Coordinates of C-alpha atoms in Angstrom, one line a residue:
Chain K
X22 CA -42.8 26.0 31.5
X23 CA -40.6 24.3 34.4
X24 CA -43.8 22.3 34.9
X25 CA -44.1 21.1 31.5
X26 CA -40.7 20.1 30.9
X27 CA -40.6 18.0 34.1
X28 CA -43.6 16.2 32.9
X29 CA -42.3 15.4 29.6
X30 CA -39.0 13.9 31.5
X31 CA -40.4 11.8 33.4
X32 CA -43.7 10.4 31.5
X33 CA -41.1 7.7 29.6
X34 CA -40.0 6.3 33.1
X35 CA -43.7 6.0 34.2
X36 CA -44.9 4.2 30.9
X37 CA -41.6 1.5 30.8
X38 CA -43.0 1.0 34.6
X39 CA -46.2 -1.0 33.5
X40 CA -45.5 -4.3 35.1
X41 CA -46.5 -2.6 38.5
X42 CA -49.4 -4.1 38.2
X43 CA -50.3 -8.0 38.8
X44 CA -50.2 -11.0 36.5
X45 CA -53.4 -11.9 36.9
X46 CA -56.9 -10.4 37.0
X47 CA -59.3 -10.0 39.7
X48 CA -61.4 -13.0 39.1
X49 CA -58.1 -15.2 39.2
X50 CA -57.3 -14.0 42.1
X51 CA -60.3 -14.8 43.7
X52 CA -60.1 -18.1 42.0
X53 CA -56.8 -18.5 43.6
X54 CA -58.1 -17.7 47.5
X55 CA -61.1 -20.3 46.5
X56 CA -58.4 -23.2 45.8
X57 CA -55.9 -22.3 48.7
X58 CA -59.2 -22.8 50.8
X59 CA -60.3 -25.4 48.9
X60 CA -57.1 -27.6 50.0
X61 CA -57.4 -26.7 53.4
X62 CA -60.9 -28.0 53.8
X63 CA -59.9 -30.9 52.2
X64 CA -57.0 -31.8 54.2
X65 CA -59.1 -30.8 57.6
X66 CA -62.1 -32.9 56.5
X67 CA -59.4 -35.8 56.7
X68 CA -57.9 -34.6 59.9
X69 CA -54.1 -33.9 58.4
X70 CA -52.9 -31.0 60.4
X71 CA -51.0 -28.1 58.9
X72 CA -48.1 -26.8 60.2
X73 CA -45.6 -24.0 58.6
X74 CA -42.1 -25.3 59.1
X75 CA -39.3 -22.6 58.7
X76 CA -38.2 -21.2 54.7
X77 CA -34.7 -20.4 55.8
X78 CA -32.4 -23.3 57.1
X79 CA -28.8 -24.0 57.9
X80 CA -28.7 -26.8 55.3
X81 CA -30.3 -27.1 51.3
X82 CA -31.1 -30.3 49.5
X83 CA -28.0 -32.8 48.1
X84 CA -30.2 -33.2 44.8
X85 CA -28.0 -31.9 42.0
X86 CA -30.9 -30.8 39.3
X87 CA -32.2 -28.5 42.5
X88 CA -30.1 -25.1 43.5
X89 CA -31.7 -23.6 46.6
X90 CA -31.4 -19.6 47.2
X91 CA -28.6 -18.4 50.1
X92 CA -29.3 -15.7 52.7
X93 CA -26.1 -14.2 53.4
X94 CA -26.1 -12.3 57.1
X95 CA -24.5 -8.7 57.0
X96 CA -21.2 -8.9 55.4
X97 CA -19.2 -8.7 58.3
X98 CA -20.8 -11.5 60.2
X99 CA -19.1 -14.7 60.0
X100 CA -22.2 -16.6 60.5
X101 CA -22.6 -19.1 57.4
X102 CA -25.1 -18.3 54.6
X103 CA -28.9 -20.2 55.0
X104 CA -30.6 -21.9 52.5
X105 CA -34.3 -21.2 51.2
X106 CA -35.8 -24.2 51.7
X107 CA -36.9 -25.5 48.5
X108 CA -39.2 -28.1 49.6
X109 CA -40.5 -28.3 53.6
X110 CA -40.1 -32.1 53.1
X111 CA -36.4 -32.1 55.7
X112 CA -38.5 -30.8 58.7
X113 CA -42.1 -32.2 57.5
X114 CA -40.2 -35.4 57.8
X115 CA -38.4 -34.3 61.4
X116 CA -42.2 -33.5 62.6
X117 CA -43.1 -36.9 61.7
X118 CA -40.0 -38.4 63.0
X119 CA -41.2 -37.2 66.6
X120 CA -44.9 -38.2 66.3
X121 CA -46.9 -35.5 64.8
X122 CA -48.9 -37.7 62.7
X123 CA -50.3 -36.6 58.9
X124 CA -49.3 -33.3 58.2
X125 CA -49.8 -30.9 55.1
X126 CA -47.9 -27.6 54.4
X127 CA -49.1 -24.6 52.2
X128 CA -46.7 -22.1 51.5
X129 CA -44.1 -20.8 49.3
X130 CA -40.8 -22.5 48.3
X131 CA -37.7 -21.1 46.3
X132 CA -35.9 -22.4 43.7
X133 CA -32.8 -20.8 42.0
X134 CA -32.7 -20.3 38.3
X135 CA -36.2 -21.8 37.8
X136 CA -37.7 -19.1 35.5
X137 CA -40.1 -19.6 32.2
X138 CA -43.6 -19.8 31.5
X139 CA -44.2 -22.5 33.7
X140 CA -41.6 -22.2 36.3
X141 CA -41.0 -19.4 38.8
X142 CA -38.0 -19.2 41.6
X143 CA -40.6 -19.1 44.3
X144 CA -44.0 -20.2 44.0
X145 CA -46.5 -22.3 46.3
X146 CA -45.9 -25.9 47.1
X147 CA -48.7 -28.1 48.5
X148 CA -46.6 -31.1 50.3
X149 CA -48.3 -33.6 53.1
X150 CA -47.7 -36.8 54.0
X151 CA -49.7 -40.1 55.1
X152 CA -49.0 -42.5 57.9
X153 CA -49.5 -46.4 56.7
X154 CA -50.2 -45.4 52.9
X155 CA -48.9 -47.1 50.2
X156 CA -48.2 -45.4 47.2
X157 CA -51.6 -46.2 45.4
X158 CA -53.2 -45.2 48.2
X159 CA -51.6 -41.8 48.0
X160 CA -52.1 -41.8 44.3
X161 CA -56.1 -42.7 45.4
X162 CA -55.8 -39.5 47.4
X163 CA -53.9 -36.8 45.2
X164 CA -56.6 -37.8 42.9
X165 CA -59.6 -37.1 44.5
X166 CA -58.3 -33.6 45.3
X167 CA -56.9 -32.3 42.0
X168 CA -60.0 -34.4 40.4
X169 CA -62.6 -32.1 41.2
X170 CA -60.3 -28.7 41.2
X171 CA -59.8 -29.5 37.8
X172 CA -63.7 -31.2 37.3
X173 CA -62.1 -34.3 35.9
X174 CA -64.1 -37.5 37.6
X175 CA -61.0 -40.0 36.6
X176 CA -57.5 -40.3 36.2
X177 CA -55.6 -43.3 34.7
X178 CA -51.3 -44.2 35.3
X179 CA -48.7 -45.6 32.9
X180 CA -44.6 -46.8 34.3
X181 CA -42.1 -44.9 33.0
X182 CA -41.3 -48.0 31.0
X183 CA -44.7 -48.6 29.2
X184 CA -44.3 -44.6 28.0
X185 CA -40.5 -45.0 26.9
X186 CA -41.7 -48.0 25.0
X187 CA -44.9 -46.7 23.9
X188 CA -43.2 -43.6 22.5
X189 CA -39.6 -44.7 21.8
X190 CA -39.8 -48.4 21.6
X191 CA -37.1 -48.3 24.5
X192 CA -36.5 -49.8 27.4
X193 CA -35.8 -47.2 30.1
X194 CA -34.2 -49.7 32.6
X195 CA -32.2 -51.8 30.1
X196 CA -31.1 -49.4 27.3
X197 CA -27.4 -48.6 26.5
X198 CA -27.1 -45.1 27.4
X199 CA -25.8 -44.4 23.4
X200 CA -29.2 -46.0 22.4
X201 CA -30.9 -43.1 24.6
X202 CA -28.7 -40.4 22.8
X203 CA -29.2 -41.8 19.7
X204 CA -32.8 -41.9 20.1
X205 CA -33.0 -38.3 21.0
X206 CA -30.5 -36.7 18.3
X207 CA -32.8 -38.5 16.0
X208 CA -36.0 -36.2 17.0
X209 CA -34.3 -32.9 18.6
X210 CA -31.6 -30.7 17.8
X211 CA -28.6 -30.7 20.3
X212 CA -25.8 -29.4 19.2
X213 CA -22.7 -30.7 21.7
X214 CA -25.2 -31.7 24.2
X215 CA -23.3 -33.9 26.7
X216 CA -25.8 -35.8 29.2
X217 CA -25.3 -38.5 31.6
X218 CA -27.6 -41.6 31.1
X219 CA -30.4 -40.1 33.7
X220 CA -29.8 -36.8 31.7
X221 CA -30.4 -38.5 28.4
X222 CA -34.0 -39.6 30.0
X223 CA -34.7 -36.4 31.3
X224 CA -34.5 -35.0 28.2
X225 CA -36.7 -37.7 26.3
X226 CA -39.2 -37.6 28.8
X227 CA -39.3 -33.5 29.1
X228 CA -39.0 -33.3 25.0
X229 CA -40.2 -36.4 23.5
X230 CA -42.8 -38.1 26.4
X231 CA -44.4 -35.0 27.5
X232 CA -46.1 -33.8 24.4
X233 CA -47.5 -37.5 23.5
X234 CA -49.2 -37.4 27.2
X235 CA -50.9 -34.1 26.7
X236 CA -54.1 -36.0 25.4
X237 CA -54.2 -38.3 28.4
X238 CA -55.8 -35.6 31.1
X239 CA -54.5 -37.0 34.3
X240 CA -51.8 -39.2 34.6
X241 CA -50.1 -41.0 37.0
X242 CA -46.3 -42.0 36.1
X243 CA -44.9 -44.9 37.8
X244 CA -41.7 -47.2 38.7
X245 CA -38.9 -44.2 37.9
X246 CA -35.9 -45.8 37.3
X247 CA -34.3 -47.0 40.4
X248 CA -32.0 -43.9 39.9
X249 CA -34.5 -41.4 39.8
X250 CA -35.5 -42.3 43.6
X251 CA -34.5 -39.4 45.2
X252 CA -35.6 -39.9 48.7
X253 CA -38.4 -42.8 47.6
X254 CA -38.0 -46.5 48.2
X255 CA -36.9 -48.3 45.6
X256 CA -38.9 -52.2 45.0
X257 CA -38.1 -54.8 42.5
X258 CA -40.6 -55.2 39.6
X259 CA -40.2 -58.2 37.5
X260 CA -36.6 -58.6 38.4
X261 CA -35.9 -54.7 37.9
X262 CA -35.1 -52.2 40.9
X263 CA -37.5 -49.2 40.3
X264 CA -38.2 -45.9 42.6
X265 CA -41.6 -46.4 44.0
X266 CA -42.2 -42.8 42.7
X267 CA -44.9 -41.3 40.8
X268 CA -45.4 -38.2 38.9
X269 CA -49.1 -36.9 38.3
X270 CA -48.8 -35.4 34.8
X271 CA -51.9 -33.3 33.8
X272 CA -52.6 -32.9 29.9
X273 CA -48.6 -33.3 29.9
X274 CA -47.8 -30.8 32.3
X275 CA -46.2 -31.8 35.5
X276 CA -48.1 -31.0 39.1
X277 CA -46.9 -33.5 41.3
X278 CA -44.4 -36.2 42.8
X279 CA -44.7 -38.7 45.5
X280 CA -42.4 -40.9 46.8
X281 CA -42.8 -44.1 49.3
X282 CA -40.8 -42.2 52.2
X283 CA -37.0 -43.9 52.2
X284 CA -36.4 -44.9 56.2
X285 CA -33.2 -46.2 55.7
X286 CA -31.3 -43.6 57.4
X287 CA -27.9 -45.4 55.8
X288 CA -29.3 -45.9 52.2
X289 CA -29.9 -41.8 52.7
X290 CA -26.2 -41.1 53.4
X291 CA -25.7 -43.6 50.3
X292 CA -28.0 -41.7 47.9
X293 CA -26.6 -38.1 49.3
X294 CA -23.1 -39.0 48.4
X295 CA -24.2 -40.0 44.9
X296 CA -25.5 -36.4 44.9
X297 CA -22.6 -35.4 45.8
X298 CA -20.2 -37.1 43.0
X299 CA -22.8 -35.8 40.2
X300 CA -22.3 -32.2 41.4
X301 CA -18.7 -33.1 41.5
X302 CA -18.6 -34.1 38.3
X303 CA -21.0 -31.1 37.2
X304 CA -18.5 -28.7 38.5
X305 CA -21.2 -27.5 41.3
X306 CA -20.6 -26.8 44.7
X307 CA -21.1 -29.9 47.2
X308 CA -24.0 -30.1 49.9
X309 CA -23.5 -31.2 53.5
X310 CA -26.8 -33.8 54.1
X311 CA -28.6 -32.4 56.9
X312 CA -27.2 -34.2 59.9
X313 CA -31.1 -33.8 61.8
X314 CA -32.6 -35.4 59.0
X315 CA -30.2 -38.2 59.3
X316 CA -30.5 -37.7 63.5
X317 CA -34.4 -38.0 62.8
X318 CA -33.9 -41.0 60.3
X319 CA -32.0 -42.6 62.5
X320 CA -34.9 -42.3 65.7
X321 CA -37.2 -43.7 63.3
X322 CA -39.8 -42.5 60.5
X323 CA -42.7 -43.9 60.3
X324 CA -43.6 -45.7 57.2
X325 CA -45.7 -43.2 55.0
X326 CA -46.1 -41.5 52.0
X327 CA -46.0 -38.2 50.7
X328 CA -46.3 -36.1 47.8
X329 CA -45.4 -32.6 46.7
X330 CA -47.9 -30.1 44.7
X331 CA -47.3 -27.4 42.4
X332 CA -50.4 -25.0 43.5
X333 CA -49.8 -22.5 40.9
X334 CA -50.0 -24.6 38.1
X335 CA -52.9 -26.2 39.6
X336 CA -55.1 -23.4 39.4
X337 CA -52.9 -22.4 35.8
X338 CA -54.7 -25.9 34.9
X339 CA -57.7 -25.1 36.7
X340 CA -58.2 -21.9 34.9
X341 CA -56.9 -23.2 31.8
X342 CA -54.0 -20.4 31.8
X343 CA -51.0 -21.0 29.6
X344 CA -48.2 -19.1 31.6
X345 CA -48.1 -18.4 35.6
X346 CA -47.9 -15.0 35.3
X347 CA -51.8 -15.5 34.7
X348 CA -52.3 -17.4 38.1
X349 CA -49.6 -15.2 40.2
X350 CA -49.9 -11.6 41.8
X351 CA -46.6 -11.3 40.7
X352 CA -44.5 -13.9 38.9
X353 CA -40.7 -12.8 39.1
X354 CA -40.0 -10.8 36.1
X355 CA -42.9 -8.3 38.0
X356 CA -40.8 -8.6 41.7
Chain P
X8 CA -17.3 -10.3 22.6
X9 CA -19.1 -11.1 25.8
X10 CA -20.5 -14.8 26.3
X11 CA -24.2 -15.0 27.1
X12 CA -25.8 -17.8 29.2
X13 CA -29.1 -19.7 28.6
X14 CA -31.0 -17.7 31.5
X15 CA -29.9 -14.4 29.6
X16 CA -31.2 -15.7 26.4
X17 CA -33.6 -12.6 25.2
X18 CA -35.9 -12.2 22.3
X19 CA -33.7 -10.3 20.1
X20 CA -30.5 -11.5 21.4
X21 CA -27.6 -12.3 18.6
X22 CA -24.9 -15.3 19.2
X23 CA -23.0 -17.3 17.6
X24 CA -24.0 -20.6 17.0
X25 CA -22.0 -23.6 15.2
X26 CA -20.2 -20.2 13.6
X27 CA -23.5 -18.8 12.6
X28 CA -24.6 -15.9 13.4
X29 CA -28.2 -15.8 14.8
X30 CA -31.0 -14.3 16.2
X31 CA -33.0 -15.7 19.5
X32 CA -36.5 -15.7 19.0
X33 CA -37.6 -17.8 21.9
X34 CA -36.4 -19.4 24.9
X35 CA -38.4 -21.7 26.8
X36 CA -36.9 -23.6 30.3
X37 CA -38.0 -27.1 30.3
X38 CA -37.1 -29.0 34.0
X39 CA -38.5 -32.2 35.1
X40 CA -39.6 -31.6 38.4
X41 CA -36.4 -34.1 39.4
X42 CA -34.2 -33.8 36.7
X43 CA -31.9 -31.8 34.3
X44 CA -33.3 -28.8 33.1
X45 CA -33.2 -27.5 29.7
X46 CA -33.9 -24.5 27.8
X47 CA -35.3 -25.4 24.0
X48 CA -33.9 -22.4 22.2
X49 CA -35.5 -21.0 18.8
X50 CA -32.9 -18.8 16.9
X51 CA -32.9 -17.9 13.0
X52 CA -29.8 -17.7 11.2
X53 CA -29.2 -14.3 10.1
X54 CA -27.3 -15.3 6.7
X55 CA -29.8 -17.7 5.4
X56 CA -32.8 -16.9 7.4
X57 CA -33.5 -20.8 9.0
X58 CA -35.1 -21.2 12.2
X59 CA -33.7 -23.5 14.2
X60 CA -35.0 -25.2 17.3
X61 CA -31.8 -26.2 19.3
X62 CA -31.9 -27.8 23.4
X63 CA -28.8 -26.5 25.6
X64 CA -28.6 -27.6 29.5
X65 CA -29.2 -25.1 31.4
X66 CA -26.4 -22.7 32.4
X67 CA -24.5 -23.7 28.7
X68 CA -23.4 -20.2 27.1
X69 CA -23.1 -18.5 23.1
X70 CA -20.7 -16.0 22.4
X71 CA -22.5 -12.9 21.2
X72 CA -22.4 -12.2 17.6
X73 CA -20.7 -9.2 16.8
X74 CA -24.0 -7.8 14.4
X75 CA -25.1 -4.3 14.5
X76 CA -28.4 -2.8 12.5
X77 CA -26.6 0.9 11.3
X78 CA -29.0 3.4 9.0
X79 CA -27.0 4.4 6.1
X80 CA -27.4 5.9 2.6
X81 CA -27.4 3.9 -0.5
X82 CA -24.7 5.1 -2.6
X83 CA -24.6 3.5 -6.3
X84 CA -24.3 -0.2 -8.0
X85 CA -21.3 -1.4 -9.2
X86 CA -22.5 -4.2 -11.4
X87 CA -21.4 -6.5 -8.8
X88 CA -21.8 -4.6 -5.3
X89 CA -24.4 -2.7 -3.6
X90 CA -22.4 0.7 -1.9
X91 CA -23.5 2.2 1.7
X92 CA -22.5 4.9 3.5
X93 CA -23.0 6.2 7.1
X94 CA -23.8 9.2 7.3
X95 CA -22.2 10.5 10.2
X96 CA -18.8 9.1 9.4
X97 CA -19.1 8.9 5.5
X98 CA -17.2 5.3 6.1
X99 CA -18.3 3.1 3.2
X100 CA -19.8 -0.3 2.8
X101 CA -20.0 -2.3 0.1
X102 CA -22.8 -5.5 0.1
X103 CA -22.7 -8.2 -2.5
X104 CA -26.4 -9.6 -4.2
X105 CA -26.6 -12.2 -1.2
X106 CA -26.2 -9.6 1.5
X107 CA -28.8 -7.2 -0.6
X108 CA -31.1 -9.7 -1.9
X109 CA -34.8 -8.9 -2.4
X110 CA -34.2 -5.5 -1.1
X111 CA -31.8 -4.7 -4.3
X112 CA -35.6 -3.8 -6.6
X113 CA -36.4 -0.9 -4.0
X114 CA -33.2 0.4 -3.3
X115 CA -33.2 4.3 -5.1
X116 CA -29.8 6.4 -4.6
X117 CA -29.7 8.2 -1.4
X118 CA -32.5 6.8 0.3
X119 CA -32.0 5.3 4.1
X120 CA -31.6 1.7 4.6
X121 CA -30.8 -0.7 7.5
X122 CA -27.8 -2.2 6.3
X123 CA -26.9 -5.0 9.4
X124 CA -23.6 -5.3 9.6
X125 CA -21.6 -9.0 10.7
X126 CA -18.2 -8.3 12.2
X127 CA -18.0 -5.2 10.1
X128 CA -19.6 -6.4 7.0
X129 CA -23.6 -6.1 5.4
X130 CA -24.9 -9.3 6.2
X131 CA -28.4 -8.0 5.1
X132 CA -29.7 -4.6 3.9
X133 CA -33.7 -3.5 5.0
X134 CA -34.9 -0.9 2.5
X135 CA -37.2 2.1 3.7
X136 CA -40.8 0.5 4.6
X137 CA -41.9 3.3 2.1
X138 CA -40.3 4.5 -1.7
X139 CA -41.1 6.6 -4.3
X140 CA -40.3 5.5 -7.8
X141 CA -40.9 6.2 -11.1
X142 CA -42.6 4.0 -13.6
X143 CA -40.3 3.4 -16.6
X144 CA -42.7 1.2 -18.0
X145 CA -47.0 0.5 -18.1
X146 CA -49.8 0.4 -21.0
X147 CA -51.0 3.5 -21.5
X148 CA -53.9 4.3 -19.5
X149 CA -57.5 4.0 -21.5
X150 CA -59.6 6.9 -21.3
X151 CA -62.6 7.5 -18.5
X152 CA -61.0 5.2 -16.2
X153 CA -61.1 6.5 -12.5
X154 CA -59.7 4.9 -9.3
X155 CA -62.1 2.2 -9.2
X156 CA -61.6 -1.4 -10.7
X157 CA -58.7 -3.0 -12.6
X158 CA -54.7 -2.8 -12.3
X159 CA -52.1 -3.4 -14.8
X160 CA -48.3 -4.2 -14.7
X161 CA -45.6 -1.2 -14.3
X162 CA -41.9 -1.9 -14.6
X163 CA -39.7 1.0 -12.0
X164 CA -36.8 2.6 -12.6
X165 CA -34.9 0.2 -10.2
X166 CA -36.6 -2.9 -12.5
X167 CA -39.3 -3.9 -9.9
X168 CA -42.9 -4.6 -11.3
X169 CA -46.0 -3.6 -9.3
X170 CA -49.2 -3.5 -9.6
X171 CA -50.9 -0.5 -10.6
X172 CA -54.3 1.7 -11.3
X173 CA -54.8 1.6 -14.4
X174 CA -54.8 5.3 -14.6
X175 CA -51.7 5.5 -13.5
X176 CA -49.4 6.4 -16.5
X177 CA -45.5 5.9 -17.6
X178 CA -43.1 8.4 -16.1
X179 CA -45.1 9.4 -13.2
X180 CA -43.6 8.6 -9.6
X181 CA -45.5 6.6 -7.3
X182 CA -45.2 5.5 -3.7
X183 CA -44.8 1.7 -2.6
X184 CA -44.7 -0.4 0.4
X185 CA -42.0 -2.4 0.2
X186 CA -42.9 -4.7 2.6
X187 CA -45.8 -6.2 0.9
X188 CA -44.6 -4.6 -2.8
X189 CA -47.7 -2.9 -3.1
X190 CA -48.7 0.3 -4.8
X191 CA -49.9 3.0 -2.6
X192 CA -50.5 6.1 -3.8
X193 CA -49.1 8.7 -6.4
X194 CA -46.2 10.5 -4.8
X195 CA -46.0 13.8 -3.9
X196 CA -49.9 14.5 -4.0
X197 CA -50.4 14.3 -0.6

């Protein structure tokens, strides 16, 4: 009787607890070690060497549209919280700094507040970086990798501006930042939406662009607006500074960005304190720029390129999955 | 009432949005790798029943609508109001014909209904998924006809027309779905 009424208590617990198990089935799983493999054979074929820099740092990136996770010690230590690292590109580009040559990295990165279908707050970042390349060079490269992961023999690239004109009949570079609102409360509901002008293309690009490039399989987006560089270099086309920057789109869905590696260890100080008076104006915290990536910057990087992967959605594409939880062991909502 | 933020955005979820009350029925986070991120938000409008599509940044909050689904028992008509009661406190509600709506043709006296309530008053009434009425009205049935083949008209006591067997005869009580209107069976045979 005892028995019976302990059962009965605790069968509702064990039937809410489903999501023990993992996103994916067996068969993506294996299809998942085949493509980390995959990556490595294709980067040691080419002789990049892997390394594994460290996921928890004193510093985070300056970037405002990126939150990195903090580690706090034990609460009485009065050692300061670390950072996550949220890309291995600050110590990929300290190894290269001091001579290592091409490098890849394989592993996970963290983002906070990065949680939907196609986004998860840690997931697995392919990033590596090429001596000497130019950015078509790297494009060249990034792909004949995803190419055959995805059994797609060619890709084809659009700028920024051809898609904004293409779709919107605007000008990215030149139009007043009202005609970018205007443009997008004319196709989307938005209530009180307040953006700045690089928010107002964000949004056309994430709500407008993105479906309109879902037919064009892979897709290299080029010349970001100069302020959209990040940490790229930015060249003058026709007059116009753009970011020499590109975005791999695949069937609209976003699994890569390379830069042309910014040396200018000043212009990087520059571009940090821009960060800086966005998240000011945001009302989010400030970010210190890692003084050994400006040390490093300063001793000299050598002129390269690199790009940054998103492997889960790779192998979401690959398998032709609609949500990660299909492609991870365990997406967040299952951790 | 609490304020809820985009990355607490549920399925299910009611807020208040440009004063209307509403229900989330999807939430999807959109983010440039390098860029703002978004969440396109799908609600529908619990007075009129619109879905909307609306984009918030990221982090941007709703107040929670103050909107609670409560079982009660339909009272009587007015004329002009539907009346409610809750059982357990006997506290009475009274819905006008935009709060009742379709429901009002299956609502029979004392029956349960979900009567969702807006800051206190019905802002929509759900009537049992099941009723049993009786047939105030149908041609007479024509003899030798057996469950097989043909339907006809039949006008309920509440004024609700459904389709019926033609066997089926005035002043019998029959069961409905009221979620498709349909005829299921003769009541109280089973």
């Amino acid at each position: 009787m005892i028995r019976a009424l302990v059962n009965t208590w605790r069968a509702p617990a064990r039937a809410e607890m489903s999501d023990w198990r993992p996103g994916m089935d067996r068969a993506a799983l294996q299809a998942r070690a085949r493509l980390l493999s995959q990556l490595r054979e294709f980067f040691t074929r080419r002789g990049v060497l892997e390394v594994d820099t460290p996921l928890l740092a004193s510093h985070g990136v300056t970037d405002p549209a990126i939150e990195p996770l903090r580690v706090f010690s034990a609460p009485t230590s009065s050692a300061p919280p670390l950072f996550l690292q949220s890309s291995p590109e600050f110590f990929m580009k300290r190894l290269l700094a001091a001579g290592s040559g091409d490098i890849y990295q394989l592993g996970p990165v963290f983002r906070r507040g990065e949680q939907g279908s196609r986004h998860n707050p840690e997931f697995t970042m392919l990033e590596w970086y090429r001596l000497g390349f130019s950015l078509a060079d790297l494009i060249d490269e990034v792909g004949q990798l995803v190419g055959p992961c995805l059994g797609r023999s060619s890709w084809e690239s659009a700028t920024y501006q051809e898609l904004f004109l293409d779709v919107l009949d605007l000008d990215p570079h030149t139009a007043a930042t009202e005609a970018l609102e205007h443009a997008a409360r004319a196709r989307l509901d938005l209530g009180e939406l307040a953006l700045d002008r690089d928010g107002w293309l964000d949004l056309l690009m994430s709500h407008c662009i993105e479906p309109k490039i879902a037919g064009r399989g892979l897709l290299f987006v080029t010349a970001y607006p100069a302020s959209q560089a990040a940490l790229a270099c930015c060249t003058e086309v026709d007059g116009q500074a753009v970011a020499d920057r590109f975005e791999l789109y695949v069937d609209g869905v976003e699994l890569a960005n390379g830069y042309r590696e910014l040396q200018d260890p000043r212009e990087l100080e520059r571009r940090a304190d821009l960060d800086n008076a966005r998240r000011r104006a945001a009302g989010q915290e400030e970010r210190v720029l890692d003084p050994r990536l400006l040390a490093a910057l300063h001793h000299g990087l050598p002129s390269c390129s690199g790009v940054a992967l998103g492997v889960d959605r790779l192998l979401m594409k690959q398998l032709g999955a609609e949500r990660l939880d299909d492609v991870m062991p365990f997406s967040a909502p299952r951790c | 009432m609490a304020s809820y933020s985009t990355n607490e955005f549920r399925s299910g979820l009611k807020v208040m949005l440009d004063g209307e009350p509403c229900s989330i029925l999807e939430n999807e986070f959109v983010k440039p790798g390098k860029g703002q991120a978004f969440n396109r938000v799908r609600l529908r409008n619990l007075k009129t029943g619109r879905v909307w599509e609306r984009t918030f940044k990221s982090g941007e909050s709703l107040e929670g609508a103050d909107v609670m689904d409560v079982t009660m028992e339909y009272l009587y008509n007015d004329g002009e109001f539907w009346h409610f009661m809750e059982p357990n406190t006997y506290e009475q509600h009274q819905a006008d014909a935009a709060a009742v709506g379709d429901a009002g043709k299956w609502l029979k006296e004392q029956d349960p209904c979900e009567v969702t309530l807006y800051n206190g008053t019905p802002l929509s009434v759900t009537p049992p998924n099941f009723v049993e009425l009786e047939i105030v009205e149908t041609d007479p049935g024509l003899k030798g006809d057996t469950a097989q083949g043909g339907s006809k008209p039949a006008t309920l006591s509440t004024g609700a027309v459904v389709r019926v067997p033609l066997f089926i005869t005035q002043g019998e009580v029959i069961r409905v779905d009221t979620r498709s209107g349909e005829y299921v069976a003769r009541a109280g045979k089973s």
